[in-house]
Amino acid sequence: MLEEIYSNHFGKAAKVSLCVSDLLLHLNRTVYNERHERSVQEEQQLSERLIDYIEEHLEEELSLDRMVAEFFVSKYHIAHFFKDHIGMSVHQYVQKKRLEACREAIRNNNMKISEAYLLFGFKDYSEFYKAFRKEYGMSPKEWQETVMNIPEF
C-alpha cells in the first residue's frame, strides 16, 4: 500500500485521502470504545435493575421511552439487551410477566379475572384474552377452572 502512495499512478490523491480517512476512523473508534466500554459488572447491574423495575411496575405503562428516562440509556441499548440476553423483545417480556402476575393473583389471591387483567396493565379483556390464549393455549376461564379443580397437597 505504501508503494502506491509514493507512486504517480492515476488516483494517487484519492488513495491518500482514503487512507488518511481510514486511519482517522480507526483511531476514533478505538478512543470511543475505550471511553464508552461498559464493564460486564455494569451490564449485569443494568440488567438486574431493568428486570426489577419491570416487575415492580407491571400495573403501569412500561414503554421503552419510560425506561430510557429512568435508566439514561438508549432505546437501542435496552431493546438489544432484551433480544440478546433474554431472547425476546421488551414488549414480549413485559407481557409475559403481566400474564404470570395475573395467573398468580387469580390462583393465590382468588382474584376475579376481570380484576386481575386490569390491575396488571392490560387495557381491555380482548387484549388479555388473546395474550393469555397465545401464551398458555387456553382461555383464562378454562385455565382457572382447571387450576381450581386441582387438589392442593
XYZ file of C-alpha atoms in Angstrom:
153
model
C 0.000 0.000 0.000
C 2.835 2.434 0.794
C 4.339 1.968 -2.669
C 1.023 3.060 -4.185
C 1.130 6.258 -2.137
C 4.666 7.109 -3.276
C 3.994 6.321 -6.954
C 2.490 8.667 -9.517
C -0.331 6.367 -10.595
C -3.767 7.623 -11.505
C -5.917 8.155 -8.368
C -2.975 8.704 -6.009
C -4.592 11.723 -4.339
C -7.855 9.853 -3.776
C -5.963 6.851 -2.371
C -4.024 9.036 0.076
C -7.232 10.749 1.186
C -8.966 7.388 1.729
C -6.020 6.017 3.720
C -5.944 9.086 5.978
C -9.728 8.884 6.474
C -9.480 5.165 7.272
C -6.736 5.843 9.822
C -8.751 8.626 11.488
C -11.864 6.437 11.620
C -9.887 3.590 13.197
C -8.358 5.932 15.810
C -11.743 7.488 16.621
C -13.356 4.071 17.074
C -10.527 2.933 19.323
C -10.753 6.016 21.555
C -14.563 5.864 21.641
C -14.596 2.178 22.613
C -12.068 2.757 25.382
C -14.051 5.636 26.836
C -17.523 4.127 26.418
C -16.930 0.471 27.095
C -19.232 -0.849 29.750
C -17.876 -3.414 32.091
C -19.531 -6.783 32.477
C -20.446 -5.796 36.028
C -22.163 -2.594 34.852
C -24.146 -4.551 32.254
C -25.181 -7.086 34.908
C -26.307 -4.305 37.237
C -28.289 -2.642 34.455
C -29.985 -5.911 33.548
C -30.970 -6.576 37.165
C -32.277 -3.027 37.559
C -34.285 -3.229 34.311
C -35.884 -6.536 35.273
C -36.621 -5.373 38.827
C -38.113 -2.150 37.501
C -40.407 -4.021 35.128
C -41.583 -6.411 37.826
C -42.249 -3.554 40.259
C -44.224 -1.508 37.705
C -46.335 -4.129 35.910
C -49.523 -2.230 36.664
C -48.197 0.917 34.963
C -47.373 1.801 31.367
C -43.981 0.291 30.568
C -42.740 1.788 27.326
C -39.193 2.000 26.046
C -39.410 5.772 26.386
C -40.186 5.456 30.068
C -37.263 3.075 30.625
C -34.922 5.393 28.715
C -35.920 8.244 31.028
C -35.490 6.033 34.099
C -32.120 4.435 33.235
C -30.488 7.028 30.961
C -29.608 4.534 28.243
C -30.800 4.480 24.659
C -33.828 2.606 23.343
C -31.423 0.731 21.101
C -29.390 -0.451 24.082
C -32.429 -1.629 26.047
C -34.011 -3.335 23.031
C -30.808 -5.142 22.112
C -30.146 -6.133 25.697
C -33.508 -7.900 25.872
C -33.093 -9.599 22.488
C -29.505 -10.693 23.205
C -29.767 -11.697 26.879
C -33.402 -12.609 27.434
C -34.284 -13.794 23.939
C -37.398 -11.683 23.439
C -38.429 -8.086 22.948
C -39.161 -5.753 25.855
C -42.859 -5.840 24.955
C -42.915 -9.653 24.935
C -41.096 -9.792 28.283
C -43.464 -7.275 29.899
C -46.492 -9.121 28.566
C -45.173 -12.471 29.820
C -44.578 -11.014 33.291
C -48.040 -9.440 33.344
C -49.651 -12.748 32.402
C -47.708 -14.527 35.147
C -48.782 -11.894 37.672
C -52.426 -12.280 36.597
C -52.259 -16.046 36.987
C -50.715 -15.758 40.433
C -53.321 -13.234 41.578
C -56.170 -15.420 40.295
C -54.741 -18.628 41.775
C -53.292 -17.440 45.082
C -55.487 -14.466 45.927
C -58.736 -15.762 44.432
C -58.928 -12.546 42.432
C -61.508 -12.317 39.687
C -60.162 -12.479 36.143
C -61.793 -9.130 35.383
C -59.888 -7.514 38.257
C -56.546 -9.188 37.578
C -56.086 -8.184 33.959
C -56.933 -4.549 34.732
C -54.641 -4.491 37.758
C -51.626 -5.688 35.787
C -51.707 -3.296 32.879
C -53.911 -4.873 30.220
C -56.119 -2.226 28.651
C -59.091 -4.455 27.871
C -60.256 -8.036 28.120
C -59.771 -8.892 24.442
C -56.076 -7.899 24.610
C -55.664 -10.001 27.767
C -57.631 -12.929 26.346
C -55.574 -13.098 23.126
C -52.285 -12.872 25.002
C -53.353 -15.469 27.575
C -54.570 -17.927 24.959
C -51.404 -17.490 22.914
C -49.149 -17.985 25.935
C -50.969 -20.837 27.691
C -53.059 -22.480 24.978
C -56.391 -21.993 26.730
C -58.705 -19.207 27.768
C -58.305 -17.587 31.186
C -61.602 -19.128 32.319
C -60.562 -22.627 31.177
C -57.250 -22.223 32.993
C -58.983 -21.001 36.154
C -61.394 -23.949 36.147
C -58.510 -26.378 35.621
C -56.438 -24.886 38.426
C -59.324 -24.702 40.870
C -60.065 -28.415 40.350
C -56.503 -29.495 41.212
C -56.284 -30.525 44.868
C -53.525 -28.878 46.919
C -51.042 -31.028 48.775
